[in-house]
Tab-separated table of C-alpha atoms and ligand atoms in Angstrom:
chain	number	residue	atom	x	y	z
A	1	MET	CA	-0.021	0.036	0.088
A	2	SER	CA	1.390	3.315	-0.859
A	3	VAL	CA	1.229	5.184	2.243
A	4	ALA	CA	2.559	2.359	4.354
A	5	GLN	CA	5.351	2.708	1.371
A	6	GLN	CA	6.037	6.044	2.240
A	7	VAL	CA	5.736	5.494	6.257
A	8	PHE	CA	7.972	2.480	5.842
A	9	LEU	CA	10.651	4.388	3.783
A	10	ARG	CA	10.771	7.396	5.860
A	11	ASP	CA	11.048	5.468	9.183
A	12	ALA	CA	13.998	3.250	7.655
A	13	MET	CA	15.980	6.593	6.470
A	14	ARG	CA	15.112	7.885	9.722
A	15	ARG	CA	16.251	4.925	11.756
A	16	LEU	CA	19.246	4.306	9.960
A	17	ASN	CA	20.308	8.452	10.107
A	18	LEU	CA	20.683	8.205	6.236
A	19	THR	CA	20.002	11.132	3.515
A	20	ARG	CA	17.929	9.919	0.712
A	21	ASP	CA	21.007	9.881	-1.538
A	22	VAL	CA	22.996	7.835	1.072
A	23	PHE	CA	20.107	5.324	1.554
A	24	ALA	CA	19.635	5.009	-2.196
A	25	THR	CA	22.942	3.871	-2.576
A	26	ARG	CA	22.688	1.756	0.287
A	27	ILE	CA	20.086	0.004	-0.912
A	28	GLY	CA	21.158	0.000	-4.733
A	29	VAL	CA	18.618	2.114	-6.232
A	30	LYS	CA	18.636	5.485	-8.409
A	31	ARG	CA	17.699	8.621	-6.109
A	32	ARG	CA	15.135	9.147	-8.628
A	33	ALA	CA	13.476	6.032	-8.359
A	34	LEU	CA	13.384	6.376	-4.425
A	35	ASP	CA	11.769	9.849	-4.947
A	36	THR	CA	8.940	8.313	-6.640
A	37	TRP	CA	8.187	5.599	-4.361
A	38	LEU	CA	8.081	8.591	-1.309
A	39	LEU	CA	5.747	10.533	-3.105
A	40	PRO	CA	2.109	10.997	-2.293
A	41	GLU	CA	-0.623	8.346	-3.668
A	42	GLY	CA	-2.135	11.398	-5.358
A	43	SER	CA	0.696	12.175	-7.265
A	44	GLN	CA	1.386	11.416	-11.038
A	45	GLU	CA	4.933	10.305	-10.676
A	46	PHE	CA	4.093	8.165	-7.794
A	47	ARG	CA	5.541	4.607	-8.283
A	48	ALA	CA	4.939	1.257	-6.038
A	49	MET	CA	8.129	0.059	-4.726
A	50	PRO	CA	9.048	-3.483	-5.869
A	51	GLU	CA	8.592	-6.069	-3.285
A	52	VAL	CA	12.092	-7.165	-3.343
A	53	VAL	CA	13.243	-3.854	-2.072
A	54	ASN	CA	10.962	-3.874	0.851
A	55	ARG	CA	12.369	-7.032	2.018
A	56	PHE	CA	15.788	-5.958	1.385
A	57	VAL	CA	15.303	-2.919	3.848
A	58	THR	CA	13.432	-4.638	6.370
A	59	GLU	CA	16.677	-6.802	6.717
A	60	ILE	CA	18.716	-3.978	6.832
A	61	VAL	CA	16.898	-2.023	9.361
A	62	GLU	CA	16.316	-5.170	11.575
A	63	ASN	CA	19.919	-5.827	11.510
A	64	GLU	CA	20.453	-2.220	12.555
A	65	ALA	CA	17.784	-2.734	15.219
A	66	LEU	CA	19.293	-5.565	16.641
A	67	LEU	CA	22.718	-3.746	17.175
A	68	GLN	CA	20.699	-0.835	18.785
A	69	LYS	CA	18.838	-3.034	20.891
A	70	TYR	CA	21.921	-3.864	23.152
A	71	ALA	CA	23.009	-0.085	23.243
A	72	GLN	CA	19.708	1.190	24.110
A	73	SER	CA	18.564	-1.715	26.697
A	74	ALA	CA	17.031	1.319	28.896
A	75	GLN	CA	14.468	1.996	26.350
A	76	SER	CA	11.547	-0.465	27.287
A	77	GLY	CA	7.561	-0.232	27.660
A	78	PRO	CA	4.960	2.197	25.822
A	79	LEU	CA	6.128	5.263	24.696
A	80	ARG	CA	3.792	6.992	26.896
A	81	ASP	CA	5.378	6.018	29.989
A	82	ARG	CA	8.962	6.624	28.644
A	83	ILE	CA	7.796	10.617	28.181
A	84	ALA	CA	5.535	10.515	31.245
A	85	ALA	CA	5.577	13.721	33.184
A	86	GLU	CA	5.906	13.279	37.124
A	87	GLY	CA	4.538	9.569	36.296
A	88	LYS	CA	1.499	10.973	34.504
A	89	HIS	CA	0.644	10.839	30.754
A	90	GLN	CA	0.655	14.441	30.081
A	91	LEU	CA	2.978	16.628	27.515
A	92	ILE	CA	3.946	19.713	29.700
A	93	SER	CA	7.607	20.433	28.163
A	94	VAL	CA	9.769	19.211	25.573
A	95	ASP	CA	12.180	18.031	28.543
A	96	GLN	CA	10.388	14.756	28.721
A	97	PHE	CA	11.758	13.609	24.923
A	98	THR	CA	15.122	11.947	24.620
A	99	ARG	CA	16.250	11.353	20.737
A	100	GLU	CA	15.069	7.726	20.735
A	101	SER	CA	11.612	8.929	22.183
A	102	VAL	CA	10.978	11.793	19.821
A	103	GLU	CA	12.065	9.822	16.802
A	104	GLU	CA	9.675	7.118	17.910
A	105	PHE	CA	7.236	9.770	18.407
A	106	CYS	CA	7.733	10.975	14.707
A	107	ARG	CA	6.937	7.445	13.434
A	108	VAL	CA	3.828	7.579	15.027
A	109	ALA	CA	3.015	11.044	13.239
A	110	ASP	CA	3.902	9.162	9.801
A	111	GLN	CA	1.308	6.730	10.410
A	112	MET	CA	-1.424	9.364	11.038
A	113	GLN	CA	-0.564	11.005	7.540
A	114	PRO	CA	-2.945	8.855	5.843
A	115	ILE	CA	-6.021	10.284	8.230
A	116	ALA	CA	-4.379	13.852	8.005
A	117	ARG	CA	-4.268	13.746	4.531
A	118	ARG	CA	-7.764	12.821	4.195
A	119	GLN	CA	-7.520	9.279	2.701
A	120	LYS	CA	-8.539	7.152	5.526
A	121	VAL	CA	-10.352	7.749	8.815
A	122	SER	CA	-9.805	6.087	12.056
A	123	ARG	CA	-12.583	5.768	15.228
A	124	VAL	CA	-9.966	4.817	17.592
A	125	LEU	CA	-10.871	7.286	19.835
A	126	GLU	CA	-14.724	7.039	19.534
A	127	GLY	CA	-16.548	8.081	22.845
A	128	ALA	CA	-13.732	10.385	24.137
A	129	VAL	CA	-14.137	13.894	24.887
A	130	LEU	CA	-11.319	16.503	24.601
A	131	GLY	CA	-11.648	19.754	27.002
A	132	ASN	CA	-9.880	22.392	24.983
A	133	LEU	CA	-9.260	25.421	27.459
A	134	PHE	CA	-7.823	28.574	26.198
A	135	PHE	CA	-7.186	31.634	28.077
A	136	GLU	CA	-5.168	33.158	25.292
A	137	ALA	CA	-5.879	34.036	21.611
A	138	SER	CA	-5.191	30.997	19.213
A	139	THR	CA	-6.333	29.652	15.860
A	140	ARG	CA	-3.980	26.704	15.065
A	141	THR	CA	-3.127	25.027	18.492
A	142	ARG	CA	-6.841	25.479	19.582
A	143	VAL	CA	-8.298	24.183	16.056
A	144	SER	CA	-5.710	21.699	15.148
A	145	PHE	CA	-6.041	19.997	18.220
A	146	GLY	CA	-9.719	19.852	18.290
A	147	ALA	CA	-9.825	18.498	14.663
A	148	ALA	CA	-6.901	16.118	15.608
A	149	PHE	CA	-9.095	14.523	18.481
A	150	CYS	CA	-12.182	14.427	16.073
A	151	ARG	CA	-10.373	12.768	13.263
A	152	LEU	CA	-9.351	10.007	15.417
A	153	GLY	CA	-13.271	9.495	16.210
A	154	GLY	CA	-13.340	11.814	19.746
A	155	SER	CA	-15.319	14.607	20.187
A	156	VAL	CA	-14.420	18.058	21.695
A	157	CYS	CA	-15.936	20.674	24.495
A	158	ASP	CA	-14.030	23.959	24.459
A	159	THR	CA	-13.953	27.187	26.435
A	160	THR	CA	-12.084	30.222	25.100
A	161	GLY	CA	-10.905	33.439	27.454
A	162	PHE	CA	-11.256	34.120	30.773
A	163	THR	CA	-14.741	36.136	30.781
A	164	PHE	CA	-16.679	32.964	29.541
A	165	SER	CA	-15.104	30.411	32.374
A	166	SER	CA	-15.677	30.728	35.877
A	167	MET	CA	-12.102	31.800	36.456
A	168	ALA	CA	-13.648	35.237	35.871
A	169	LYS	CA	-15.304	34.742	39.321
A	170	GLY	CA	-12.227	33.607	40.821
A	171	GLU	CA	-12.292	30.259	40.418
A	172	SER	CA	-8.577	28.677	41.108
A	173	ILE	CA	-6.458	26.535	38.383
A	174	TYR	CA	-6.718	23.562	40.899
A	175	ASP	CA	-10.557	23.809	40.965
A	176	THR	CA	-10.906	24.203	37.320
A	177	SER	CA	-8.543	21.171	36.751
A	178	ARG	CA	-10.417	18.845	38.767
A	179	VAL	CA	-13.921	19.972	37.855
A	180	MET	CA	-12.934	19.629	34.011
A	181	SER	CA	-11.447	16.062	34.484
A	182	GLY	CA	-14.955	14.902	35.677
A	183	TYR	CA	-16.269	15.706	32.259
A	184	VAL	CA	-13.543	14.935	29.899
A	185	ASP	CA	-10.843	12.379	28.795
A	186	ALA	CA	-7.874	14.816	27.860
A	187	MET	CA	-7.509	18.619	28.183
A	188	VAL	CA	-5.405	21.001	26.325
A	189	ILE	CA	-4.539	24.185	28.279
A	190	ARG	CA	-3.286	27.613	26.755
A	191	HIS	CA	-2.865	30.201	29.763
A	192	PRO	CA	-0.627	33.373	29.960
A	193	ASP	CA	1.447	32.331	33.197
A	194	GLU	CA	4.577	30.462	32.564
A	195	GLY	CA	4.174	27.050	34.785
A	196	SER	CA	0.068	27.672	34.809
A	197	VAL	CA	-0.010	24.037	32.757
A	198	ALA	CA	1.693	22.328	34.824
A	199	GLU	CA	-0.280	23.294	37.831
A	200	PHE	CA	-3.429	22.144	35.902
A	201	ALA	CA	-1.540	18.875	35.213
A	202	ARG	CA	-1.009	18.486	38.844
A	203	ALA	CA	-4.679	18.664	39.766
A	204	THR	CA	-5.626	15.841	37.646
A	205	ASN	CA	-4.554	12.076	36.644
A	206	ILE	CA	-6.051	12.533	33.069
A	207	PRO	CA	-3.578	13.735	30.034
A	208	VAL	CA	-3.099	17.481	29.998
A	209	VAL	CA	-1.112	18.939	27.100
A	210	ASN	CA	0.500	22.175	27.463
A	211	GLY	CA	-0.719	24.244	24.318
A	212	GLY	CA	1.577	27.454	25.518
A	213	ASP	CA	1.868	28.551	29.032
A	214	GLY	CA	2.900	32.457	28.697
A	215	PRO	CA	6.583	32.811	27.736
A	216	GLY	CA	7.139	29.442	28.900
A	217	GLU	CA	6.926	26.557	26.329
A	218	HIS	CA	5.021	25.256	23.460
A	219	PRO	CA	5.995	21.531	23.253
A	220	SER	CA	3.484	20.474	20.457
A	221	GLN	CA	4.536	23.533	18.251
A	222	ALA	CA	8.267	22.350	18.765
A	223	LEU	CA	7.449	18.454	17.865
A	224	LEU	CA	5.652	19.723	14.573
A	225	ASP	CA	8.513	22.156	13.967
A	226	LEU	CA	11.056	19.363	14.402
A	227	TYR	CA	8.772	16.873	12.371
A	228	THR	CA	8.668	19.572	9.605
A	229	ILE	CA	12.351	20.293	9.631
A	230	LEU	CA	12.926	16.515	9.350
A	231	ASN	CA	10.561	15.923	6.291
A	232	GLU	CA	12.090	19.065	4.629
A	233	PHE	CA	15.786	17.667	5.206
A	234	SER	CA	14.876	14.371	3.805
A	235	ARG	CA	13.611	15.900	0.485
A	236	LEU	CA	16.893	18.113	0.377
A	237	GLY	CA	18.943	15.169	1.091
A	238	LYS	CA	20.074	16.655	4.529
A	239	LEU	CA	20.795	15.209	8.113
A	240	LEU	CA	19.693	17.272	11.094
A	241	ASP	CA	22.945	16.092	12.772
A	242	GLY	CA	25.672	19.169	12.177
A	243	ALA	CA	22.880	21.426	10.822
A	244	HIS	CA	22.528	25.114	11.086
A	245	ILE	CA	19.535	26.455	12.455
A	246	ALA	CA	18.984	30.499	12.780
A	247	LEU	CA	16.238	31.644	15.191
A	248	ALA	CA	15.264	35.222	14.797
A	249	GLY	CA	12.652	37.837	16.381
A	250	ASP	CA	11.476	37.480	19.945
A	251	LEU	CA	13.587	35.299	21.627
A	252	LYS	CA	13.170	36.431	25.045
A	253	TYR	CA	9.047	35.730	25.339
A	254	GLY	CA	8.658	33.259	22.010
A	255	ARG	CA	7.822	30.189	23.590
A	256	THR	CA	7.924	28.299	20.405
A	257	VAL	CA	11.821	29.231	20.286
A	258	HIS	CA	12.353	28.034	23.685
A	259	SER	CA	10.746	24.694	23.331
A	260	LEU	CA	12.217	23.962	19.602
A	261	MET	CA	16.045	25.040	20.772
A	262	LYS	CA	15.886	22.631	23.674
A	263	LEU	CA	13.879	19.731	21.508
A	264	LEU	CA	16.748	20.513	18.459
A	265	SER	CA	19.656	20.114	20.998
A	266	LEU	CA	18.877	16.381	21.492
A	267	TYR	CA	20.475	16.170	17.888
A	268	ARG	CA	24.371	16.110	17.430
A	269	GLY	CA	26.785	18.997	16.612
A	270	LEU	CA	24.350	21.590	15.675
A	271	LYS	CA	25.017	25.098	15.322
A	272	PHE	CA	22.445	28.015	16.511
A	273	THR	CA	22.468	31.470	15.446
A	274	LEU	CA	20.345	33.197	17.506
A	275	ILE	CA	18.904	36.665	16.056
A	276	SER	CA	17.266	39.240	18.150
A	277	PRO	CA	16.715	42.844	18.599
A	278	VAL	CA	18.675	44.214	21.725
A	279	GLY	CA	16.781	43.200	24.839
A	280	LEU	CA	14.972	40.343	23.451
A	281	GLU	CA	17.724	37.845	23.755
A	282	MET	CA	17.124	34.152	24.379
A	283	PRO	CA	17.081	33.369	28.480
A	284	GLU	CA	20.177	32.476	29.943
A	285	TYR	CA	18.750	28.962	31.430
A	286	ILE	CA	17.857	27.817	28.002
A	287	LEU	CA	21.512	28.826	26.685
A	288	GLN	CA	22.876	26.633	29.442
A	289	GLN	CA	20.588	23.728	29.129
A	290	VAL	CA	21.288	23.274	25.189
A	291	GLY	CA	25.167	24.817	25.716
A	292	LYS	CA	25.746	21.199	27.957
A	293	HIS	CA	25.027	19.215	24.987
A	294	GLY	CA	28.028	20.907	23.144
A	295	HIS	CA	26.541	22.799	20.462
A	296	VAL	CA	27.883	25.820	18.842
A	297	ILE	CA	25.818	28.832	20.020
A	298	GLU	CA	26.381	32.348	18.203
A	299	GLN	CA	24.327	35.522	19.078
A	300	THR	CA	23.915	38.300	16.917
A	301	HIS	CA	21.379	41.475	16.347
A	302	SER	CA	22.016	41.692	12.823
A	303	LEU	CA	19.374	39.693	10.670
A	304	GLU	CA	21.376	39.941	7.560
A	305	GLU	CA	24.662	38.403	9.294
A	306	GLY	CA	22.668	35.863	10.995
A	307	VAL	CA	20.889	33.781	8.240
A	308	VAL	CA	24.217	33.584	6.121
A	309	GLY	CA	24.990	29.654	5.887
A	310	ALA	CA	21.841	28.415	7.997
A	311	ASP	CA	19.777	25.587	6.999
A	312	VAL	CA	16.907	26.610	8.299
A	313	VAL	CA	15.988	30.129	9.301
A	314	TYR	CA	13.075	30.307	11.963
A	315	ALA	CA	11.500	33.772	12.090
A	316	THR	CA	9.402	34.663	15.045
A	317	ARG	CA	6.802	37.611	15.865
A	318	VAL	CA	7.508	39.913	18.877
A	319	GLN	CA	5.164	38.867	21.614
A	320	LYS	CA	3.665	42.363	22.073
A	321	GLU	CA	0.877	40.870	24.469
A	322	ARG	CA	3.856	40.109	26.852
A	323	PHE	CA	5.206	43.597	27.057
A	324	ALA	CA	4.160	46.665	29.183
A	325	ALA	CA	3.389	49.638	26.526
A	326	GLU	CA	6.565	51.409	27.459
A	327	GLU	CA	9.057	48.526	27.564
A	328	LEU	CA	8.503	48.250	23.782
A	329	GLU	CA	9.472	51.889	22.944
A	330	GLY	CA	13.089	51.051	23.176
A	331	ILE	CA	12.968	48.020	21.047
A	332	ASN	CA	14.153	47.938	17.530
A	333	LEU	CA	11.119	46.253	15.649
A	334	ASP	CA	12.649	46.572	12.416
A	335	PHE	CA	13.515	42.950	12.099
A	336	GLN	CA	11.516	41.429	8.939
A	337	VAL	CA	12.623	38.251	7.184
A	338	ASN	CA	11.804	38.483	3.604
A	339	LYS	CA	12.780	37.823	0.238
A	340	ALA	CA	15.636	40.296	-0.736
A	341	ILE	CA	17.295	39.120	2.607
A	342	ILE	CA	16.936	35.619	1.935
A	343	ASP	CA	18.024	35.830	-1.759
A	344	ARG	CA	20.895	38.034	-0.828
A	345	CYS	CA	22.104	36.253	2.404
A	346	GLY	CA	20.399	32.788	2.398
A	347	LYS	CA	21.465	29.317	1.320
A	348	PRO	CA	19.908	28.502	-2.256
A	349	ASP	CA	18.316	25.581	-0.070
A	350	VAL	CA	17.249	27.246	3.009
A	351	ILE	CA	13.940	26.449	4.780
A	352	VAL	CA	11.949	29.333	6.169
A	353	MET	CA	9.845	28.857	8.753
A	354	HIS	CA	7.590	30.633	11.236
A	355	PRO	CA	5.197	29.351	14.019
A	356	LEU	CA	2.491	31.714	12.791
A	357	PRO	CA	0.298	33.844	13.154
A	358	ARG	CA	2.479	36.308	11.316
A	359	ASP	CA	1.357	40.190	11.460
A	360	SER	CA	0.499	40.620	7.836
A	361	ARG	CA	-0.480	44.133	8.356
A	362	GLU	CA	1.028	47.028	6.449
A	363	GLY	CA	4.375	47.838	8.455
A	364	ALA	CA	4.399	44.362	10.468
A	365	ASN	CA	7.829	43.135	11.141
A	366	ASP	CA	8.393	39.309	11.454
A	367	LEU	CA	7.839	37.775	8.308
A	368	SER	CA	7.061	39.186	4.653
A	369	THR	CA	4.416	37.704	2.295
A	370	ASP	CA	6.741	38.346	-0.625
A	371	LEU	CA	8.132	34.596	-0.070
A	372	ASN	CA	4.521	33.055	-0.360
A	373	HIS	CA	5.157	31.618	-3.834
A	374	ASP	CA	8.744	30.548	-2.994
A	375	PRO	CA	9.149	27.078	-2.141
A	376	ARG	CA	11.730	27.728	0.625
A	377	LEU	CA	8.618	28.961	2.573
A	378	ALA	CA	7.452	26.034	4.501
A	379	ILE	CA	4.959	27.748	6.675
A	380	PHE	CA	2.017	25.988	5.530
A	381	ARG	CA	3.503	22.979	5.179
A	382	GLN	CA	4.415	23.372	8.969
A	383	THR	CA	0.989	24.216	9.530
A	384	ASP	CA	-0.216	21.092	7.878
A	385	ASN	CA	1.967	18.952	10.001
A	386	GLY	CA	0.250	20.214	13.299
A	387	ILE	CA	-2.668	17.742	12.348
A	388	PRO	CA	-0.652	14.413	12.303
A	389	VAL	CA	1.471	15.448	15.132
A	390	ARG	CA	-1.207	16.473	17.344
A	391	MET	CA	-3.144	12.939	16.390
A	392	ALA	CA	0.164	11.608	17.372
A	393	ILE	CA	0.206	13.397	20.690
A	394	PHE	CA	-3.404	12.059	21.699
A	395	ALA	CA	-2.776	8.368	20.281
A	396	VAL	CA	0.612	8.150	22.415
A	397	LEU	CA	-1.010	9.831	25.658
A	398	LEU	CA	-4.025	7.880	25.646
A	399	GLY	CA	-2.158	4.749	24.611
A	400	VAL	CA	-3.964	3.583	21.211
A	401	GLU	CA	-1.158	4.254	18.669
A	402	GLU	CA	-1.062	0.748	18.175
A	403	LEU	CA	-4.593	0.244	17.314
A	404	VAL	CA	-4.598	2.984	14.732
A	405	GLN	CA	-3.063	1.355	11.889
A	406	HIS	CA	-5.671	-1.473	12.326
A	407	SER	CA	-8.910	0.943	12.457
A	408	LEU	CA	-8.074	2.648	9.020
A	409	ARG	CA	-11.342	2.729	6.660
A	410	ASP	CA	-11.369	4.873	3.250
A	411	VAL	CA	-13.039	8.173	3.474
A	412	THR	CA	-16.396	8.566	1.986
A	413	TRP	CA	-16.193	11.990	0.494
A	414	SER	CA	-13.853	13.564	-2.352
A	415	PRO	CA	-11.297	15.872	-0.515
A	416	PRO	CA	-9.376	18.322	-3.213
A	417	SER	CA	-5.863	17.034	-4.313
A	418	HIS	CA	-4.264	20.196	-3.295
A	419	ILE	CA	-5.558	21.884	-0.356
A	420	GLY	CA	-3.946	25.290	-1.119
A	421	PRO	CA	-3.914	27.118	-4.460
A	422	ASP	CA	0.094	27.502	-4.627
A	423	ASP	CA	0.509	23.534	-3.224
A	424	SER	CA	2.479	21.775	-5.929
A	425	VAL	CA	1.353	18.583	-4.887
A	426	PHE	CA	-1.060	17.703	-1.736
A	427	HIS	CA	0.809	18.305	1.582
A	428	GLY	CA	3.741	20.336	-0.166
A	429	MET	CA	6.138	18.674	-2.343
A	430	ASP	CA	7.213	15.593	-0.766
B	1	LIG	N1	1.151	31.020	17.920
B	1	LIG	C1	2.654	30.916	18.479
B	1	LIG	C2	2.332	30.918	20.110
B	1	LIG	O1	1.326	30.972	20.651
B	1	LIG	C3	3.629	32.077	18.081
B	1	LIG	C4	2.843	33.376	18.334
B	1	LIG	O2	1.863	33.632	18.694
B	1	LIG	O3	3.698	34.510	17.892
B	1	LIG	O4	3.334	30.968	20.954
B	2	CP	N1	1.275	28.583	16.232
B	2	CP	C1	0.527	28.546	17.092
B	2	CP	O1	0.458	28.432	18.381
B	2	CP	O2	-0.835	29.368	16.554
B	2	CP	P1	-1.865	30.047	17.453
B	2	CP	O3	-1.589	31.071	18.465
B	2	CP	O4	-3.074	30.417	16.216
B	2	CP	O5	-2.469	28.800	18.312
């Protein structure tokens, strides 16, 4: 089956830590043939992989797995137990992951792709209810977590803002969390205070997912960002080990870059270039944590200098909602990633990412719209990846990841082959 074929090949490359070129050579096929086997089923150039290749790759991966088994004897049991937070099946911080567990997580996300791409449906979470509690503005995180739960067969109840929750009447986090636990089977929470989601999590035994806690963390965003980088690198024939990652913008209050830098640091030999306006540098505690892994970390206030040589340029928005008005006055906000800078200073195969939302109003300063038709801009491939990644989070935390594969049925409707007018093939270029 074609989707299983893509999942199988991606998984094999990731397990063997090989680029597409090296993998093609390792299994003795032309790179072009491998590319056609990795294309989505809807693509005209898609080809089915010969059975003999399947058997050969399986053999190589199994041999590798045997070798790794002895090296990683500590890794055992279900993934949700290995990433548990204080013994609970909750996702509060990227610190819960190791490189092995995050790669295993990416394999679960790959298995969700047929559902995310609207080729298959599953009802493994039928009867389960998700509580989405968002006390800060959100489009992507709230809707994609809800859609991910629904696509696994569950249903969603939500509340948005303080005004429409009884927190407006002074109810505590403890009481709110305990009450909600009686109504729903999992909760996703976004709240303006750092550490607040961990407080919700302590008041319940049901799975809690951090949808963003003030300037603290945004772990599901970091997981989908990592998943996007791995997929983009696979297409470009690059490995994440040894890559050069530039993070630009408000690194002080941007929770996405806090989580992403820590998660990426699980890989080997990275170079981070941290580009920020004066006063919005990456917090010291993150530099120290990442520094322990031996990565190179450079800091600059010049966007033009910082993007030179980077494999990924990850732009972010100034988190104006976290500043007192007078604090913003001294900050240089003229800090926009745009086509001119990427053409002049970026590598030809750089990937430009952004967690979104970007401010698209006149005079805005994070990511220009003039890269919209440029294949180096990965922002919508990034948002699309939010669905399989968030489905994987629920599947893992609720312990149903092994059941999904056996629960798949064909969709009954006809989705468009390209979801965005600029998509070259469905879900990007892979
Ligand atoms: N949406 C992301 C967040 O909530 C990034 C942003 O808002 O700038 O952290
Ligand atoms: N990336 C992100 O968290 O987007 P929202 O704020 O729209 O949820």
